[in-house]
XYZ file of C-alpha atoms in Angstrom:
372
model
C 0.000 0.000 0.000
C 1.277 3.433 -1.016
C 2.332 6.286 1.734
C -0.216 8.682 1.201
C 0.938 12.383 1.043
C -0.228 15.333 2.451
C -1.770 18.142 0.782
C 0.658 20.896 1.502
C 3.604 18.286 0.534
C 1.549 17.793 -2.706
C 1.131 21.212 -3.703
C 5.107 22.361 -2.393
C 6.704 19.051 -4.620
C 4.411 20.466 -7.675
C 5.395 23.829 -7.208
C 9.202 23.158 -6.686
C 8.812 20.572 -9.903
C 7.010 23.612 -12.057
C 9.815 25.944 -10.729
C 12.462 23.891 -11.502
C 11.181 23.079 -15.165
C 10.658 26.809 -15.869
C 13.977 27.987 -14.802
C 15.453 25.075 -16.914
C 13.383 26.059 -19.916
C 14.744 29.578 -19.838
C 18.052 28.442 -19.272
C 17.594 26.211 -22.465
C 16.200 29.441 -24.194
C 18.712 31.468 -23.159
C 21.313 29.510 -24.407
C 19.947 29.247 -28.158
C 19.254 32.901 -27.743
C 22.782 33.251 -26.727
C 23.879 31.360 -29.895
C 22.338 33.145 -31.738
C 23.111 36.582 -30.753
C 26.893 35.653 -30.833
C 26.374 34.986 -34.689
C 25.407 38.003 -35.492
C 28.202 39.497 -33.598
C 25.890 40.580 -30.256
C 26.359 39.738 -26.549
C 22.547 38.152 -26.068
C 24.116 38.907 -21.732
C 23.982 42.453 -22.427
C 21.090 42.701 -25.133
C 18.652 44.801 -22.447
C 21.143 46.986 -21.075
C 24.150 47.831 -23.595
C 23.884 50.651 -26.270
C 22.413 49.915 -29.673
C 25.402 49.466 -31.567
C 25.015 50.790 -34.967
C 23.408 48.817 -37.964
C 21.928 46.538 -35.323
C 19.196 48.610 -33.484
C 16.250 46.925 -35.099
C 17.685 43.292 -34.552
C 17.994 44.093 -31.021
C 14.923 45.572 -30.620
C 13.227 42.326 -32.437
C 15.284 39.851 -30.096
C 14.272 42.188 -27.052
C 10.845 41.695 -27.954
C 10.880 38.548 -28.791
C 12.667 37.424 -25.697
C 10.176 39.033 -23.273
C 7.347 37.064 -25.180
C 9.038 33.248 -24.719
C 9.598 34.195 -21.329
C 6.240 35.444 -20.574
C 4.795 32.703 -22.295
C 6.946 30.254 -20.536
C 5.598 31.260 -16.955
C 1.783 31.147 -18.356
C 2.274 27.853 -19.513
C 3.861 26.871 -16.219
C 1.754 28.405 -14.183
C -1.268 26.718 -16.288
C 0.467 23.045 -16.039
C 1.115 23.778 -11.879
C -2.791 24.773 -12.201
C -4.099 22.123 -13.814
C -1.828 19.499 -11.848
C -3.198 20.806 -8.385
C -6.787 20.652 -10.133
C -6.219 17.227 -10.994
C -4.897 15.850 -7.371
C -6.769 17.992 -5.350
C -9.729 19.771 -6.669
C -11.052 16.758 -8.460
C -11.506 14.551 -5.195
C -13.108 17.492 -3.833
C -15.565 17.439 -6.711
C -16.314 14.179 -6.731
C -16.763 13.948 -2.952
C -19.584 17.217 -3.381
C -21.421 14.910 -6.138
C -21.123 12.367 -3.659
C -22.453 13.778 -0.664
C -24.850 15.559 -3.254
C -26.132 12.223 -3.841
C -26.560 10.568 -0.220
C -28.783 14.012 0.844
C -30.974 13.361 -2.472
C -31.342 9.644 -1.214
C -29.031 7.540 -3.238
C -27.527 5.220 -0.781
C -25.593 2.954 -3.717
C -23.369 5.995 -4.533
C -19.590 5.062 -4.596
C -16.462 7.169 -4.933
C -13.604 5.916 -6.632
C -11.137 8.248 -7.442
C -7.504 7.594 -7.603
C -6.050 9.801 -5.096
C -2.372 9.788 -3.708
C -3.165 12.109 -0.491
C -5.508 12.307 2.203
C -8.467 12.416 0.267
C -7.856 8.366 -0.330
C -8.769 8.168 4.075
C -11.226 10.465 2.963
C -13.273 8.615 -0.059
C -12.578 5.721 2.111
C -14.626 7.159 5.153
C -16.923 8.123 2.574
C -17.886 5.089 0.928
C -18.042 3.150 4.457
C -20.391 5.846 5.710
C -22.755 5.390 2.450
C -22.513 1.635 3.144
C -23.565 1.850 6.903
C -26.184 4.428 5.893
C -27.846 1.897 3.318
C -27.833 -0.661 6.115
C -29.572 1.650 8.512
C -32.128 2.529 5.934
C -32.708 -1.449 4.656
C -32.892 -2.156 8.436
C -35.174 0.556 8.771
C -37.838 -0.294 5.757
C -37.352 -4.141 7.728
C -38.232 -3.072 11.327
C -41.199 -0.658 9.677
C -42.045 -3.904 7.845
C -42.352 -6.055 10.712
C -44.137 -3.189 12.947
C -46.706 -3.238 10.624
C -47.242 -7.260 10.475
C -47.486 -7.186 13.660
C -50.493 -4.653 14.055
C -51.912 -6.791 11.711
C -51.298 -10.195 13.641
C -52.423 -8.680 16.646
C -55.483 -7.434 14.888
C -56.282 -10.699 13.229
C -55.912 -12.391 16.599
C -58.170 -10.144 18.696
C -60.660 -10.021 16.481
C -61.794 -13.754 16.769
C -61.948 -13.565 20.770
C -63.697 -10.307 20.552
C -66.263 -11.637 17.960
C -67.171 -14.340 20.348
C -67.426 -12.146 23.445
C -69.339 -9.544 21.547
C -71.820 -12.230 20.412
C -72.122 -13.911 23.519
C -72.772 -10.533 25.805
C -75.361 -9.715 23.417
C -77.014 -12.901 23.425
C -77.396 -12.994 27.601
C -78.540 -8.705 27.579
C -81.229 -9.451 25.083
C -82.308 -12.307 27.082
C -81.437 -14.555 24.385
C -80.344 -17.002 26.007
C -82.844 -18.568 29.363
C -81.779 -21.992 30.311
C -79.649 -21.902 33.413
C -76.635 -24.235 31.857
C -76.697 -22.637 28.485
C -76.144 -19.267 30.405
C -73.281 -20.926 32.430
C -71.606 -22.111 29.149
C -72.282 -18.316 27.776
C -70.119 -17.033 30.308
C -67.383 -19.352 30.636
C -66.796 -18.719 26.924
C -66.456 -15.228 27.666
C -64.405 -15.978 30.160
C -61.888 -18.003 28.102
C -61.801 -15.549 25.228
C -60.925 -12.837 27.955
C -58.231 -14.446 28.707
C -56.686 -15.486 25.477
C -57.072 -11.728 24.748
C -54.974 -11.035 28.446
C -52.284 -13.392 27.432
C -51.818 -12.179 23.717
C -51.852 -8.675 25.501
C -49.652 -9.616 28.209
C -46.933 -11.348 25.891
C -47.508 -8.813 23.314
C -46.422 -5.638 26.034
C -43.273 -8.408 27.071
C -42.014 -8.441 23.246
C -42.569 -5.249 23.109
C -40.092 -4.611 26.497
C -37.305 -6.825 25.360
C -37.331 -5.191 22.253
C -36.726 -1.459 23.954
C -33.663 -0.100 23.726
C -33.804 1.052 27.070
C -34.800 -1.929 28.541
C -32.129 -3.022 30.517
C -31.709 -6.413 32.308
C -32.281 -7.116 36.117
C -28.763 -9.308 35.984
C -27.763 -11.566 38.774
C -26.125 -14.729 39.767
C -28.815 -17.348 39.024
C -28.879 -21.072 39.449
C -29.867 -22.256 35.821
C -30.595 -25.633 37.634
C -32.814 -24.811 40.324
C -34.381 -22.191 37.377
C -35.150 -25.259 35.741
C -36.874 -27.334 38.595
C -39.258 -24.531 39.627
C -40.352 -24.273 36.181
C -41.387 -27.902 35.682
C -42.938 -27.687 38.922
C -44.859 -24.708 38.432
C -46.573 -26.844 35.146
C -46.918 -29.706 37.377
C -50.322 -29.412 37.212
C -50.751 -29.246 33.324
C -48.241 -31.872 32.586
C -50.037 -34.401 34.712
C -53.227 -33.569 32.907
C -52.102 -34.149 29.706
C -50.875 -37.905 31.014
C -47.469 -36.268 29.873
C -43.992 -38.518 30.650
C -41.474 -35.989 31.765
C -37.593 -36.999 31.889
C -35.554 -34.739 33.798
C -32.397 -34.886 33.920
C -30.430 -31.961 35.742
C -26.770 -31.805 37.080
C -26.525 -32.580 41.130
C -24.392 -29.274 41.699
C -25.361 -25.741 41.082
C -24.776 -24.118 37.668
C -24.710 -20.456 38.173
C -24.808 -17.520 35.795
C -25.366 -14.385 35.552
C -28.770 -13.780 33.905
C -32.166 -12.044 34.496
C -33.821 -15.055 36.630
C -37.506 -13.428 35.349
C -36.640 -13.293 31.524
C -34.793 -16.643 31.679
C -38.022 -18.185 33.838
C -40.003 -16.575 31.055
C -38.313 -18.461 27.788
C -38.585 -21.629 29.776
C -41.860 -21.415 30.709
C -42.680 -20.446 27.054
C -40.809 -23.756 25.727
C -42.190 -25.758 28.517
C -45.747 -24.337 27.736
C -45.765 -25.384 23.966
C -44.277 -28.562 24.275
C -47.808 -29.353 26.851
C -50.579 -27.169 24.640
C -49.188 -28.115 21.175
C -48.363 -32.221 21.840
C -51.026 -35.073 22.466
C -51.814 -36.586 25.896
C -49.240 -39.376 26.553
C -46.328 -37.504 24.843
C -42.811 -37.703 25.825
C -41.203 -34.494 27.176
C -37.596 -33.914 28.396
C -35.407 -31.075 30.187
C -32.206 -31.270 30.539
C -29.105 -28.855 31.074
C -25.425 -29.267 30.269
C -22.312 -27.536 31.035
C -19.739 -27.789 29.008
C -16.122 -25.786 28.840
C -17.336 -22.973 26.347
C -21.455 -22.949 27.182
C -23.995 -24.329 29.033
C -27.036 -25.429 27.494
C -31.061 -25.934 28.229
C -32.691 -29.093 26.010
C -36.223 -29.543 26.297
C -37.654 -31.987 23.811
C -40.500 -33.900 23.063
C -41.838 -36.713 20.739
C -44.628 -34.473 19.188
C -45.615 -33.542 15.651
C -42.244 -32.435 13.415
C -42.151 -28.836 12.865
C -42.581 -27.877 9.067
C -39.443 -27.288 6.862
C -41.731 -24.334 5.425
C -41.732 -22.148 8.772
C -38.301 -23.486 10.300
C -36.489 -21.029 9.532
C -38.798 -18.380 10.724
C -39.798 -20.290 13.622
C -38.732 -16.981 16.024
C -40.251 -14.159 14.427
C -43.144 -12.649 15.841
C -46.637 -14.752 15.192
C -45.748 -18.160 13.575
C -46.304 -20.794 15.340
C -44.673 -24.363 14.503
C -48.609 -25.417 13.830
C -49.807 -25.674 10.276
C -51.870 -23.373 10.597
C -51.583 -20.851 13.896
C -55.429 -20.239 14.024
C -56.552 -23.453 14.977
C -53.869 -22.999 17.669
C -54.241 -21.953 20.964
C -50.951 -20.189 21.157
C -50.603 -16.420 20.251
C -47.803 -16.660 17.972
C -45.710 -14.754 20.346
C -44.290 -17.277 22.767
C -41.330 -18.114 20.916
C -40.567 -14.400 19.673
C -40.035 -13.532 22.716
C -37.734 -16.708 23.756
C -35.421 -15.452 20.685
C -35.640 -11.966 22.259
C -34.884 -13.082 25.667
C -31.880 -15.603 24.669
C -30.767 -12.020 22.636
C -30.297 -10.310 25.358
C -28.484 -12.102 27.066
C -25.980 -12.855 24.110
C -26.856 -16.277 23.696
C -29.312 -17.759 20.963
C -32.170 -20.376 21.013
C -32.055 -23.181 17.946
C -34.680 -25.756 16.985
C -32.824 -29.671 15.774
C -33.723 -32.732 15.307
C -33.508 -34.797 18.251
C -32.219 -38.183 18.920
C -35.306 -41.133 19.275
C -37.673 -41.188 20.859
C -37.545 -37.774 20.738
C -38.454 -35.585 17.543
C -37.460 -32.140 17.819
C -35.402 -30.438 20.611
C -35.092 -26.607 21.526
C -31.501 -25.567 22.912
C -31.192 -22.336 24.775
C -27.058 -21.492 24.560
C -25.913 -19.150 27.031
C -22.148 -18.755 26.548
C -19.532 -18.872 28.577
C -17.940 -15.087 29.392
């Protein structure tokens, strides 16, 4: 890579080359002139200053004038050539780098300098064409986030407005006095009730997407037992996993595995995982959870023996409102639950991965939390 030069050593080397070349040019000149003076029997030194001698005057007077034009005209062309070679290594970049940022206020995010450019202005287009390039990304990742605001006003739309249909039904129904028998009135409400509260958990997970997803959000870090993390959480289900007849294999290290991690956002993807793996399998399904720790990570597995999630929506699988279901509204789920798992596992620098597990199990989620 070539040393770049500065501008002021730029323009002195140019103007010491020009200087140079003009005072050899003369010196050239005055030679011939010299030459030719001494043929005619004149002293070309002492032209300008020694008397006219006689028979000469008008020859004198000619190479005078003469003279005084080449020497004139050597300095403009000089000066014109030291003009034009400053133009062309400085005020060029500086063109180009005005049509440049010309172009990024106008909009044009692919604009590129590439001028050839032996001084700073090389740092310069440099900077330049990184800036463009970063600018471009912002903008792309700007039209993306924009993109997936606006899916998800209309997922959340498209998933309130079933429960609300129902409610708005149903509450009609019982004020009009629709509706008389005793049990048919109990049933009435108990569907209300249910679609109430698919619309609080859809609200609920939609406000804790929203939170991770914050900026300014900042995690409640501390020195958590990922272990013991894990055993409350399969307790806390207890209750479901027994009514769906499910067989749960749990196998968790003796000793503690601590690290440091929000204990309610961590509690929150599990619960999520755990939660699918009981709503979205069949009664007398196989679940596990397990945990390793291994020199560079430690890892959460909880997998089951349930349906295989589609190739079509595997990759996917973490963005807001897909669910690994065929189709998500014959689903219970709000789409949501895993979102939020990939935002959680985010924030703490870690990731969360869907693979094929190892029989009898089908598919396995890992939650990675590296190793700092």
């Amino acid at each position: 890579m070539k040393n770049k030069r500065s501008f002021r050593g730029v323009i002195m080397r140019s103007f010491i080359g020009y200087t140079f070349g003009i005072a050899l040019t003369l010196l050239v000149l005055e030679l011939l002139f010299g030459l030719l003076t001494w043929k005619n029997g004149m002293n070309f030194a002492e032209l300008a200053s020694s008397p006219l001698a006689k028979g000469t005057e008008s020859l004198q007077v000619t190479l005078s004038v003469i003279w005084i034009l080449i020497t004139a005209a050597v300095y403009v062309i000089g000066i014109a050539l030291f003009g034009r070679g400053i133009n062309r290594k400085l005020m060029e970049p500086v063109r180009k780098m005005e049509e440049g940022f010309k172009a990024v206020t106008s909009g044009d995010m692919e604009i590129k300098l590439d001028f050839e450019t032996e001084t700073e202005f090389g740092e310069m287009r440099d900077a330049f064409n990184y800036m463009a390039r970063r600018l471009k990304d912002a903008e792309e990742q700007r039209k993306r986030i924009e993109s997936e605001r606006m899916q998800l006003f209309s997922h959340i739309a498209h998933d309130l407005r079933t429960p609300m249909t129902t409610i708005s039904g149903y509450a009609g129904a019982l004020a009009g006095g629709l509706v008389e028998e005793p049990d048919k009135q109990r049933e009435y409400h108990l569907a209300i009730q249910a679609k109430s509260g698919q619309m609080n958990q859809l609200i609920d997970q939609l406000l804790a997407y929203s939170k991770l997803g914050a900026p300014e959000y900042k995690l409640k870090l501390a020195k958590v037992d990922l272990v013991e993390l894990l055993r409350v959480s399969c307790a806390a289900l207890f209750g479901e996993i027994e009514s769906k007849q499910l067989s749960l294999e749990l196998q968790l290290p003796d000793q503690p595995v601590f690290y440091m991690s929000d204990p309610l956002e961590i509690s929150r993807a599990i619960n999520n995982l755990l939660t699918n793996a009981i709503r979205h399998n069949p009664s007398g399904s196989l679940l596990y959870v397990g945990l390793t720790d291994e020199s560079g990570r430690i890892a959460i597995h909880i997998a089951d023996n349930g349906a295989v999630i589609p190739e079509s929506i595997a990759g996917n699988l973490f963005e807001p409102f897909v669910s690994g279901s065929a189709s998500r509204s014959a689903s219970s789920g709000t789409g949501l639950g895993l979102a939020i798992v990939h935002k959680v596992m985010e924030r703490h620098s870690g990731g969360v991965s869907v693979l094929n597990a190892a029989s009898p199990y089908t598919k396995e989620f890992v939650l990675d939390f590296p190793k700092k």
